[in-house]
Each structure stands twice: as C-alpha cells, then as structure tokens.
Short mmCIF file of C-alpha atoms and ligand atoms in Angstrom, two decimals:
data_model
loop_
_atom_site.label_atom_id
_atom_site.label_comp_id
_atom_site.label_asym_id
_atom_site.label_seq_id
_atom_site.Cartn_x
_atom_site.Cartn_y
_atom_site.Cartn_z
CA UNK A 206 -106.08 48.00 115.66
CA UNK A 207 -108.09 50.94 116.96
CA UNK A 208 -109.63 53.25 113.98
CA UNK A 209 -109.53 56.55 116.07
CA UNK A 210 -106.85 58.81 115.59
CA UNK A 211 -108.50 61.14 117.91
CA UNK A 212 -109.09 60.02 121.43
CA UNK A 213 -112.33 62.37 122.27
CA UNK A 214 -113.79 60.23 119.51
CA UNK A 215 -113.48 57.55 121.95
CA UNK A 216 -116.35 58.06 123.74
CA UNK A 217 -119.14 59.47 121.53
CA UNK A 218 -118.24 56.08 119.80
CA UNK A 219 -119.37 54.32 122.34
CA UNK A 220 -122.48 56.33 122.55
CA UNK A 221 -123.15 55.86 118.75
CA UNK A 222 -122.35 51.86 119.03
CA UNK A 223 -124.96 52.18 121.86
CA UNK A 224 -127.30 54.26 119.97
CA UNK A 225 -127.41 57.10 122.42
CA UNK A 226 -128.35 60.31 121.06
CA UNK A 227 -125.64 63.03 120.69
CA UNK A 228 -125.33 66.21 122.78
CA UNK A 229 -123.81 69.79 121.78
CA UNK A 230 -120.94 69.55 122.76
CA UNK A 231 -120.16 65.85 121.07
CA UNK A 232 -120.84 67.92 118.19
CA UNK A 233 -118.59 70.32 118.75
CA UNK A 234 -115.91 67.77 118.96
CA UNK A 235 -116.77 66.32 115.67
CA UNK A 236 -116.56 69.39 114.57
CA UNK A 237 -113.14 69.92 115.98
CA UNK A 238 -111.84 66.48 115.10
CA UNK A 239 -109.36 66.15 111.79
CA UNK A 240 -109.61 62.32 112.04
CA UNK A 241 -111.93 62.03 108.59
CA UNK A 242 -111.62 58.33 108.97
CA UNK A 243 -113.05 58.07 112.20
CA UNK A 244 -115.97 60.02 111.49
CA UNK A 245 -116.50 58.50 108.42
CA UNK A 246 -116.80 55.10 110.00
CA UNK A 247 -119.14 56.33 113.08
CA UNK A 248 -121.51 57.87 110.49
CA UNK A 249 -121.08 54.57 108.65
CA UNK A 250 -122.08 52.27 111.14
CA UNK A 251 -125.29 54.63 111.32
CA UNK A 252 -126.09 54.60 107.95
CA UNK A 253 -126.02 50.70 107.26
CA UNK A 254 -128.34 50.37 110.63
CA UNK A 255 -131.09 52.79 109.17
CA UNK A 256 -130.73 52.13 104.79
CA UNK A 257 -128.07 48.95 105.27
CA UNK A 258 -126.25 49.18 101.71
CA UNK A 259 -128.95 50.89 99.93
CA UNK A 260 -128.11 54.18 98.17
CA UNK A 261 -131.07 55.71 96.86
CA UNK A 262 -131.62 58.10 93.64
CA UNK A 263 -134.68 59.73 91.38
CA UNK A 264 -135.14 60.46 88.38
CA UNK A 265 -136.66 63.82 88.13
CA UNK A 266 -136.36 67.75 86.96
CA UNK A 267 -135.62 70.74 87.98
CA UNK A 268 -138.09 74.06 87.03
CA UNK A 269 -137.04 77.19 88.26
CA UNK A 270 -140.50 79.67 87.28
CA UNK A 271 -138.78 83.04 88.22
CA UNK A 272 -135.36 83.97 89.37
CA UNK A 273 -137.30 87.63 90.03
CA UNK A 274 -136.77 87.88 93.95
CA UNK A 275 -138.04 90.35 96.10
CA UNK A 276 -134.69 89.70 98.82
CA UNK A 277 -131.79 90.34 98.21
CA UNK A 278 -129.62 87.31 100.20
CA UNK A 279 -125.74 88.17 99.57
CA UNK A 280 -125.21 84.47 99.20
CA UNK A 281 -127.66 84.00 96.00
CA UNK A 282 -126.62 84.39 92.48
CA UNK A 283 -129.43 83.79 91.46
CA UNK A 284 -132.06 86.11 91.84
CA UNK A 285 -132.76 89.37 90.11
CA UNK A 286 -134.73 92.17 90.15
CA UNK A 287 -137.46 92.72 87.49
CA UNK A 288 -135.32 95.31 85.68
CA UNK A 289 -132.62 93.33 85.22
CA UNK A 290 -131.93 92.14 81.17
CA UNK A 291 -131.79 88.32 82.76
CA UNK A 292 -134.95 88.52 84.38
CA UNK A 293 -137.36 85.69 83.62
CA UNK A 294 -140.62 84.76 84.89
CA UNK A 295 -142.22 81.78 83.47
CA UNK A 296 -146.12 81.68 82.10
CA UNK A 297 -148.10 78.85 83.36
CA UNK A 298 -147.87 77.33 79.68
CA UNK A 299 -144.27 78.06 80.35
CA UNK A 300 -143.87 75.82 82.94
CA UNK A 301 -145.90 73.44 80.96
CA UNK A 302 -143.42 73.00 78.06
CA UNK A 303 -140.70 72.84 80.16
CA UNK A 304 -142.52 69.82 82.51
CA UNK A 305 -143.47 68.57 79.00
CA UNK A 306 -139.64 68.36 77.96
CA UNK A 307 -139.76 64.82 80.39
CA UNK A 308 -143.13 63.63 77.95
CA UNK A 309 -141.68 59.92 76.95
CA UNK A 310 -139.31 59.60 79.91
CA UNK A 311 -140.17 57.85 83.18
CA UNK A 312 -139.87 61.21 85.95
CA UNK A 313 -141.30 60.59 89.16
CA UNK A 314 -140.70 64.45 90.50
CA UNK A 315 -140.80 68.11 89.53
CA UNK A 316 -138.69 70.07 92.02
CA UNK A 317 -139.95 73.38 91.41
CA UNK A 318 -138.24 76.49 93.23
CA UNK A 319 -138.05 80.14 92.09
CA UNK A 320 -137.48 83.58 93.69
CA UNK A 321 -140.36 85.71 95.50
CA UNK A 322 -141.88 87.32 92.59
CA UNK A 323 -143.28 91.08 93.59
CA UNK A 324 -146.56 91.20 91.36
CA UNK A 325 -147.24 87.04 90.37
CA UNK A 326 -150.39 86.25 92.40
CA UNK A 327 -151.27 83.36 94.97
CA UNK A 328 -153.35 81.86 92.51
CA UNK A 329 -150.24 81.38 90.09
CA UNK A 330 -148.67 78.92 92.15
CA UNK A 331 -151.77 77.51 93.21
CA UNK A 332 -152.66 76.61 89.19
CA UNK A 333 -149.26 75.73 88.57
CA UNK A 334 -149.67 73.11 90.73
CA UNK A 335 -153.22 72.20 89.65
CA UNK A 336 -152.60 71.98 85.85
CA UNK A 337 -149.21 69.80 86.35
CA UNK A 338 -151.29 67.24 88.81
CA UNK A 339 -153.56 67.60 85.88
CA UNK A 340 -151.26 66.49 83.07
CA UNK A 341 -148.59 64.38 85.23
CA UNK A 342 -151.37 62.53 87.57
CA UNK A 343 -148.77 59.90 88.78
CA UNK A 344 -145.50 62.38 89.27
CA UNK A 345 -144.87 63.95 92.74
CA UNK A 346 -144.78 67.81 93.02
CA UNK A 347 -142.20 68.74 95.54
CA UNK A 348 -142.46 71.91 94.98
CA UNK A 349 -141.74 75.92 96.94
CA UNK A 350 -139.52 76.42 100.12
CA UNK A 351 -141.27 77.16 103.37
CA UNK A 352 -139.87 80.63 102.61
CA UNK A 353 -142.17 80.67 99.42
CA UNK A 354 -144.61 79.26 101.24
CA UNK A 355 -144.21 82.26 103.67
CA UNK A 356 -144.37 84.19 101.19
CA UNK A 357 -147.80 83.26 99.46
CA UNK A 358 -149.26 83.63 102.61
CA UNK A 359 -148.58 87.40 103.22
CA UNK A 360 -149.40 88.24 99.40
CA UNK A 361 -152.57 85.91 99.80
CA UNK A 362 -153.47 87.14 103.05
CA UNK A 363 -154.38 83.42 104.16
CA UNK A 364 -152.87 81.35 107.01
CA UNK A 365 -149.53 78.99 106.16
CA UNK A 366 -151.86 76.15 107.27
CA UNK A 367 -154.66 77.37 104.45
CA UNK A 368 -151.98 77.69 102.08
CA UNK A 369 -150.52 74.66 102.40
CA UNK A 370 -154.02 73.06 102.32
CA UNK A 371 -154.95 74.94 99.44
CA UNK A 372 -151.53 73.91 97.67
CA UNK A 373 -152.00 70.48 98.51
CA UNK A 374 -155.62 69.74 97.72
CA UNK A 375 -154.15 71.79 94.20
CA UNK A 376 -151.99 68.39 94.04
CA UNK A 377 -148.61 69.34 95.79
CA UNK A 378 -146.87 66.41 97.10
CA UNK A 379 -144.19 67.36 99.48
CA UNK A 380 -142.28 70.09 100.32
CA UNK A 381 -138.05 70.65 99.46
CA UNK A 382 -135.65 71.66 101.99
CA UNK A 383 -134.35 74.87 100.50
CA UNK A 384 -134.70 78.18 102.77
CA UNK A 385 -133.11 76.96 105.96
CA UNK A 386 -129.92 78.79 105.19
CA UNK A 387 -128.00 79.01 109.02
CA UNK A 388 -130.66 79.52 111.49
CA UNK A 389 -128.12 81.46 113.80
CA UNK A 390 -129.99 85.11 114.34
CA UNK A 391 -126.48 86.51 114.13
CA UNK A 392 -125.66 85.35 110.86
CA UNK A 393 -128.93 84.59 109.35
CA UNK A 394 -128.88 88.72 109.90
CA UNK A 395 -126.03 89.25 107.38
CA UNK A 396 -126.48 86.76 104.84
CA UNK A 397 -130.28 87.23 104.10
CA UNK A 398 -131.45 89.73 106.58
CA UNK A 399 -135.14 90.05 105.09
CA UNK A 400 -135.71 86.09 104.88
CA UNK A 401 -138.04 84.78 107.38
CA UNK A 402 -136.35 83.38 110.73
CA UNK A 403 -135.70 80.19 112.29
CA UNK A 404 -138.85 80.02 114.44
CA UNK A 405 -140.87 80.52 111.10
CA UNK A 406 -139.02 78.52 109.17
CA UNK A 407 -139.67 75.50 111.50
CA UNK A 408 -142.91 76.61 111.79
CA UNK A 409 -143.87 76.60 108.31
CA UNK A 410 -142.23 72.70 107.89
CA UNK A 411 -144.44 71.55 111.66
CA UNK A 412 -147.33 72.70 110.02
CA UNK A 413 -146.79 70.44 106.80
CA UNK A 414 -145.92 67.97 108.83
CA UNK A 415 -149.75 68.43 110.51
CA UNK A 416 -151.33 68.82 107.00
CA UNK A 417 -149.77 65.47 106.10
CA UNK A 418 -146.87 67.20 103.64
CA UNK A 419 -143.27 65.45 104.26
CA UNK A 420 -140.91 67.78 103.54
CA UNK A 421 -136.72 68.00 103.60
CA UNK A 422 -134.06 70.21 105.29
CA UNK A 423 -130.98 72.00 104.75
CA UNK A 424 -128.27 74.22 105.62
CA UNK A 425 -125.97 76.13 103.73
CA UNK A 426 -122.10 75.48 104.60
CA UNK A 427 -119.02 77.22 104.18
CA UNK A 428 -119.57 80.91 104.03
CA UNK A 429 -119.29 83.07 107.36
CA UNK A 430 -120.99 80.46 109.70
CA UNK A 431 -119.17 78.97 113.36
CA UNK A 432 -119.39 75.28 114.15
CA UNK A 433 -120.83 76.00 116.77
CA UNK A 434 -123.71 77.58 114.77
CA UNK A 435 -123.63 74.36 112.48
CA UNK A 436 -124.49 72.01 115.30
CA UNK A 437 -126.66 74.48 116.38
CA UNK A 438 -128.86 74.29 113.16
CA UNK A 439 -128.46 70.55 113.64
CA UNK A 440 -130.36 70.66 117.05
CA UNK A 441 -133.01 72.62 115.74
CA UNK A 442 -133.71 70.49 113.03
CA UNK A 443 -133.29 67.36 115.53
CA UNK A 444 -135.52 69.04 118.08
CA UNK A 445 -138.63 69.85 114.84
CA UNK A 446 -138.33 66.28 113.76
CA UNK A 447 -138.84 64.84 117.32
CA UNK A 448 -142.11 67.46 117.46
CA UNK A 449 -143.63 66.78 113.92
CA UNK A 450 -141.77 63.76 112.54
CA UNK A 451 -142.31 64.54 108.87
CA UNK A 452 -138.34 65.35 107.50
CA UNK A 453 -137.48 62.49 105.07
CA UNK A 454 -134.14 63.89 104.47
CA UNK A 455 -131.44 66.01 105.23
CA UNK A 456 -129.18 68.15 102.34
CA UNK A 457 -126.09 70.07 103.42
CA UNK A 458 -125.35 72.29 100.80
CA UNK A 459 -122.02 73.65 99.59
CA UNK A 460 -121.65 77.48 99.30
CA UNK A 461 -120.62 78.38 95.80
CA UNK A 462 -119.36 81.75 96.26
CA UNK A 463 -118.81 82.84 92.63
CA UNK A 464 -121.26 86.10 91.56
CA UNK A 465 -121.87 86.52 95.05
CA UNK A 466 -121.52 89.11 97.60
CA UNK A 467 -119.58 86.71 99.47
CA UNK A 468 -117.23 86.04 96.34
CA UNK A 469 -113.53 86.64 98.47
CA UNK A 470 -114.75 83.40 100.37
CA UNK A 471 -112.96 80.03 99.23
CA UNK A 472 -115.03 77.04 97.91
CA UNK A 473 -115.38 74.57 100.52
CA UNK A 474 -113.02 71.68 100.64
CA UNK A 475 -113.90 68.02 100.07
CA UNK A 476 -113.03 67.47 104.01
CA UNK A 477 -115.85 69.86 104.35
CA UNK A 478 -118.08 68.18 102.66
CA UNK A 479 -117.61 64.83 103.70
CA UNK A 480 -117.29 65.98 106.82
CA UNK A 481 -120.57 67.77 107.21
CA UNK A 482 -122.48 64.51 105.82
CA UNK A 483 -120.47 62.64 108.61
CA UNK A 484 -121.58 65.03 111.13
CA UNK A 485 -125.09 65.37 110.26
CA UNK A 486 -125.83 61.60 110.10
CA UNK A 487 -124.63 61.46 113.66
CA UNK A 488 -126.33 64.25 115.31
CA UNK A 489 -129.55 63.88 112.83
CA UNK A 490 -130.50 60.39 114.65
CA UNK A 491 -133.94 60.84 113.40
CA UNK A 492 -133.76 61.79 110.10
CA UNK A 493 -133.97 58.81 107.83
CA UNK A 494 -131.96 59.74 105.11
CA UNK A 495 -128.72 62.63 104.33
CA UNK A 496 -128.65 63.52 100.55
CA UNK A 497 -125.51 64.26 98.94
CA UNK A 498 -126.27 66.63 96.33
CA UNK A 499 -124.06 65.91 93.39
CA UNK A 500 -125.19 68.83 91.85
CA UNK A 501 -123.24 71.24 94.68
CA UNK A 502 -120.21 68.78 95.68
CA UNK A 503 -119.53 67.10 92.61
CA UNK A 504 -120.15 63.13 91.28
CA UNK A 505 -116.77 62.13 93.21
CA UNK A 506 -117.86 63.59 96.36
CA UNK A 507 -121.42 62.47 96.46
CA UNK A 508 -119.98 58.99 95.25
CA UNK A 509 -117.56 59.45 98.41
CA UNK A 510 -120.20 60.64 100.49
CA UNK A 511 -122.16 57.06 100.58
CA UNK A 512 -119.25 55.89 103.04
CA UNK A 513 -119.24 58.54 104.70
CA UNK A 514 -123.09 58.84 106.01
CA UNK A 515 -125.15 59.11 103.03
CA UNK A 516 -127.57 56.96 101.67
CA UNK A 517 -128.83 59.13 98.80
CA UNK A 518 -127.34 61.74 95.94
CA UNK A 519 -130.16 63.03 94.73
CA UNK A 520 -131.33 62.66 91.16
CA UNK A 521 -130.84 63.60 87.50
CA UNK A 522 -132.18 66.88 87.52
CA UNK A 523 -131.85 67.66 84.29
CA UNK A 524 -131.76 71.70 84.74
CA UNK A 525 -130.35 73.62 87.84
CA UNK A 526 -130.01 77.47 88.00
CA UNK A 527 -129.23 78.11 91.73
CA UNK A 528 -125.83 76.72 92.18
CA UNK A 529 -124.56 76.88 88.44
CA UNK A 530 -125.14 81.16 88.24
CA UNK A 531 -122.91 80.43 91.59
CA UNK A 532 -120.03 79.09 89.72
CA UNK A 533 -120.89 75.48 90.12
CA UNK A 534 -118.71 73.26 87.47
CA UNK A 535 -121.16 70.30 87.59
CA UNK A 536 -123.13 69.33 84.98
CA UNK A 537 -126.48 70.21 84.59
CA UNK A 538 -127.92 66.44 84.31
CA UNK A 539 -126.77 63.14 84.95
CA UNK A 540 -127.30 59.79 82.68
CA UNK A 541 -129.14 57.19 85.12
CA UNK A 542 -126.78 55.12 84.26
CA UNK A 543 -123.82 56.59 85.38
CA UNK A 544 -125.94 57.25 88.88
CA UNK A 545 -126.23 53.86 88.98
CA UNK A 546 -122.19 52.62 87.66
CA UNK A 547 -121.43 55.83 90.95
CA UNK A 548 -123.17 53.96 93.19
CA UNK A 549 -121.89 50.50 92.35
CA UNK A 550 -118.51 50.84 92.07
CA UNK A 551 -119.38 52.46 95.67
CA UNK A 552 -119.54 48.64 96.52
CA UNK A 553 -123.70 49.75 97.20
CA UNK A 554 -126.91 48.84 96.33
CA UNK A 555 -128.91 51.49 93.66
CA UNK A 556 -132.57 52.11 94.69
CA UNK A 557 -134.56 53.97 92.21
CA UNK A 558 -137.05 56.35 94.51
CA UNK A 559 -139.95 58.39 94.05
CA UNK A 560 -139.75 61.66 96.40
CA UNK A 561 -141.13 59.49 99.46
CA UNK A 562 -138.76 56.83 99.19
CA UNK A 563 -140.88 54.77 97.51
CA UNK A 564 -138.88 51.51 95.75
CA UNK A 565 -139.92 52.65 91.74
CA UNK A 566 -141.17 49.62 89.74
CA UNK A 567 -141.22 47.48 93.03
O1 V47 B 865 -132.32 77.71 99.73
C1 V47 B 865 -128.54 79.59 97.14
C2 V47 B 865 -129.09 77.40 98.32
C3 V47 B 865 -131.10 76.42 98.11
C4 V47 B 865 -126.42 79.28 96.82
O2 V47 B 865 -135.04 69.40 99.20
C5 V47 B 865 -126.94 78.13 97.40
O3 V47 B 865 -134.26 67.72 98.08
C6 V47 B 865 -124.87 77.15 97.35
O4 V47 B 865 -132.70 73.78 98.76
N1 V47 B 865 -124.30 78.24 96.82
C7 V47 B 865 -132.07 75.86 97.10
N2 V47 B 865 -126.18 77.07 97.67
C8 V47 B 865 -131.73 74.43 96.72
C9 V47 B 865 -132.28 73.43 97.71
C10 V47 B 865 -132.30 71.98 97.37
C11 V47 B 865 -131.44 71.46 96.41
C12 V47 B 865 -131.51 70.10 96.13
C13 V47 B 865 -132.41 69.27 96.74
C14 V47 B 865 -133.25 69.81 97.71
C15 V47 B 865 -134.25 68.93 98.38
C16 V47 B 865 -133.19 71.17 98.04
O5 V47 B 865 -129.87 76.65 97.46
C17 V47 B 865 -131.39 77.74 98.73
C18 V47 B 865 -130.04 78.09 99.28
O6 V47 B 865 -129.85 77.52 100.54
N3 V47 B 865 -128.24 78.36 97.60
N4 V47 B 865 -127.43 80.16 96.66
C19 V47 B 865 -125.03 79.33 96.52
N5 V47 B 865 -124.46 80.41 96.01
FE1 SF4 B 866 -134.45 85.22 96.73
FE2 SF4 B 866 -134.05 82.67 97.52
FE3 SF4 B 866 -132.08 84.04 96.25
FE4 SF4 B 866 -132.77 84.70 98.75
S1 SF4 B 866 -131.89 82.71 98.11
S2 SF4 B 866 -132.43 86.15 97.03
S3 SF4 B 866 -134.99 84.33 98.76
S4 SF4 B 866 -134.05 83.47 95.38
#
C-alpha cells in the first residue's frame, strides 16, 4: 500500500528517506500538493530522526512593555499610537510586578516583546533586562525582535553588535523569532513598508548568532503572500542557519485578520496550518525544532501538529496581546497539565524545556 496520493511526492520522498536536502522547486510542489497525508508522513519521518517522540514545552510568560509603535504594519492589531485611549507603556517597576505575578511558580522564561516606542530610551530596555537578571537569576530572558533590536540601535546610535553585547552582558538570554514577517520585497512593501528588510533582518539574527545569542524564526502565513514567496522565506532562513548556525526553532504563525487592515482576508484553514509545519520541517533540514504555537492555531491544531512535523507547542504563556487584539479565540494560558494530557494522548513523549532546550529538572 503506497501512502502517496500524489505522484510528484514520489520523488522528493525518496530524497527525504535519503536525507537529501530540498530544492525550490520540491517546495513548490509541496506547496501545490493536496495530499495532507503524505506530507504529514514525510515531515514525520523527519521529525522522529531529529527529536524521535519527544514533544517539547515551557513553562513561561508573556510581557508585552508597550503596544506604543512607531510603524504602522497593516497586519498588527496591536500597536497604537501614543494618543490613542489604549495606549500603555509599562514603567520598569511595571514590568517588575507583572514578572513578579510568576513569584512561587517554577518559570524558566520571560518572552518579552512590545512595539517601537518613539521617546523610551536605549537604556530602558537595557535596565529592564538588568533588574529582571537581577531578581530572576536562574530564568532565561528571551526577550525583543531583531526589529527592536534594530531599533535600539538607531535611537542609541550604537552598532547591532554593541547592542546586542550590551543587552546580553545586561543578562539577555536569547533572542525570539518575531519580525520576520514575509521577507518577499514585494510584499514585505505592503504589509509593513517601514519595517526593516530581509537582509537586516538576517543580519541582525547572524550577528547574535556571533555574540553567542540563539535566537528563533518566523513567518507570518495566510494574508496576501504566494507560495512561492513562502518557500522563498524558507530558503533564506535555510541559507542564515547554514552561515551562523544559531536558530533553535522555527514558528509559522497564523494571520489573525480581525482589527486589521487586512480584515476582508479569511482565517487560515487547519490544512494551512498543518500544512505549513509539514512544509517547513522538510525544507528547514537544519533547524532543530518547528513550534506549533497553540496560542495562534489553537490546542487541537498544535496537538495535530506533533504528527505532522512538530516537536514543540510552545508554552503556557500566561498573557498574550499580539494575536488576541487580532481576534484570536484561544485562551490566554494553558494549565501544564493539560500541555502535558495534549501531548500524550498525541501517543508522544512531554519534555519540559527551558528556552535552549534544556531537559528542566533533568
Ligand atoms: O512579529 C502580528 C506576528 C509576531 C499578527 O520566538 C501576528 O518563540 C498573527 O514572533 N496575526 C510576534 N500574527 C510573535 C512572535 C512569537 C510568538 C511566539 C513565540 C515566538 C518565539 C515568537 O506576531 C510578530 C508578527 O509576525 N503578528 N500581528 C496578527 N494579526
Ligand atoms: Fe509595531 Fe510590531 Fe505591530 Fe509592526 S508588528 S506595528 S513593528 S508592534
């Protein structure tokens, strides 16, 4: 009994049982294919040679500082300008009570991402970071985009290399994936036309990669992007990782069009979504791990997802703005122990993580 519906997939089976690396166009017919269960179980036999049954989570939180943006991406709901009623920008003791919110519960990350603020200075972030390591020695800072880190170097007037050395010696552990949008010129041109670009964006990850900073990637799916652009972005990432080497994982993330400029578009489907976790855990052949972010495609996806190519669904998160002033109908945290009962009843193995992929309490 053969699996593949879809002849093409033939072939760039054979490459994947062989471990060959994938081309453009093989991604392109991925892309093309409607044979879910074939791409499912290509981008199975991947994952179980590089995690075997292991599906990892964290337990961590979420602090958003500002949602006060300078850009204006017509994909984000949620940033605002500082005359807006919603506005909020977060004091440093701010961000304290909010990290002190976890005090008595085993966290072993802050993910900490917020809008580019017009007036905060450099040395905000930089103490932000320095009076968390301060408090929460033993929990990881993953903490601003490479766009923020962009950012803080034009309103410092420093390097991205002194910045991120600054940042780190501050105590920052690693950097998220957020920012990476669609690199496509084309599009990246509509849907956040004053964000930095592709080259910079890569730029900004190679050179935490140098300081010794792993960091993640993404890309944003299911708005006015091609495949071909998808598989595109794919490359790109591929191509950085073979340069600098320091991506732990990969995140595709579901547009939520709701409060958008972008609002006509329809949610993406769960094909999508599986789908694009298939895809990028064949093409991303040296990327370790692909996250599937329950927060954006839902507990039944992301429990899905972990036959399907992933090997990770993030954590418990405890507060997220982005996607839920998007429309997302996911809650805002998740019990460990229903991360756990997801996974098992997945038929694999739960891995507590820190943010390096670290086995917790091993
Ligand atoms: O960069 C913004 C995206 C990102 C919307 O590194 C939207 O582990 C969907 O990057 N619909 C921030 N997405 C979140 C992010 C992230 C999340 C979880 C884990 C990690 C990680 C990174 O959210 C932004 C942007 O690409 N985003 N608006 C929206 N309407
Ligand atoms: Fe600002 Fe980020 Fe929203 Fe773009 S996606 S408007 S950079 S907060």
């Amino acid at each position: 009994m053969t699996i593949f519906k879809d002849k093409q997939l033939r072939s760039i089976a054979e490459k994947v049982e062989a471990g060959e690396r994938l081309g453009y166009e093989d991604g392109l017919a991925l892309e093309a294919s409607a044979d879910l269960l074939g791409l499912g179980a290509m981008a199975n036999t991947v994952r179980e040679r590089i995690n075997g049954d292991n599906a990892y989570y964290i337990v961590n939180r979420h602090i958003n500082h500002t949602n006060v943006c300078v850009n204006t991406c017509r994909f984000c709901a949620f940033s605002r300008k500082e005359e807006d009623q919603d506005a909020y920008t977060m004091e440093l003791d701010n961000v304290m009570e909010q990290a002190a919110k976890s005090k008595g519960e085993r966290f072993s990350e802050f993910h900490i991402v917020g809008g580019l603020h017009p007036t905060m200075p450099y040395d905000y972030y930089v103490e932000m970071i320095g009076r968390l390591r301060l408090e929460y020695p033993h929990i990881h800072l993953q903490a601003f985009t490479a766009v923020e880190i962009a950012y803080f170097a034009q309103i410092s007037g420093k390097s991205v290399p002194q910045v991120l050395a600054e940042l780190k010696e501050a105590g920052l552990g690693s950097l998220p994936g957020g920012g990476a949008e669609i690199f496509a010129e084309r599009v990246r041109k509509k849907i956040c036309p004053e964000k930095i670009d592709a080259e910079e964006w890569l730029a900004v990850h190679g050179a935490a990669h140098e300081a010794g900073l792993n960091t993640n990637a993404t890309m944003l799916y299911g708005h006015i992007e091609t495949p071909e652009d998808r598989i595109d972005h794919l490359i790109r990432l591929r191509e950085q990782q073979d340069r600098t080497g320091g991506f732990l994982t990969f995140i595709p993330l579901a547009f939520h069009p709701q409060n958008t400029r972008y609002e006509k578009i329809a949610k993406a489907s769960g094909i999508m979504d599986l789908k694009m976790i298939a895809i990028a855990r064949l093409m991303l052949d040296n990327f370790p791990h692909i996250k599937a972010f329950w927060i954006m495609i839902g507990e039944k996806m992301a429990q899905l997802s972990l036959s399907f190519g992933a090997d990770d669904v993030d954590g418990t998160v405890v507060e997220e703005k982005i996607t839920h002033a998007a429309g997302a109908v996911t809650a805002q945290e998740i019990a460990q122990e229903r991360l756990v009962r997801l996974i098992e009843e997945a038929g694999r193995v739960p891995v507590e993580r820190d943010t390096v992929y670290n086995v917790v309490g091993a």
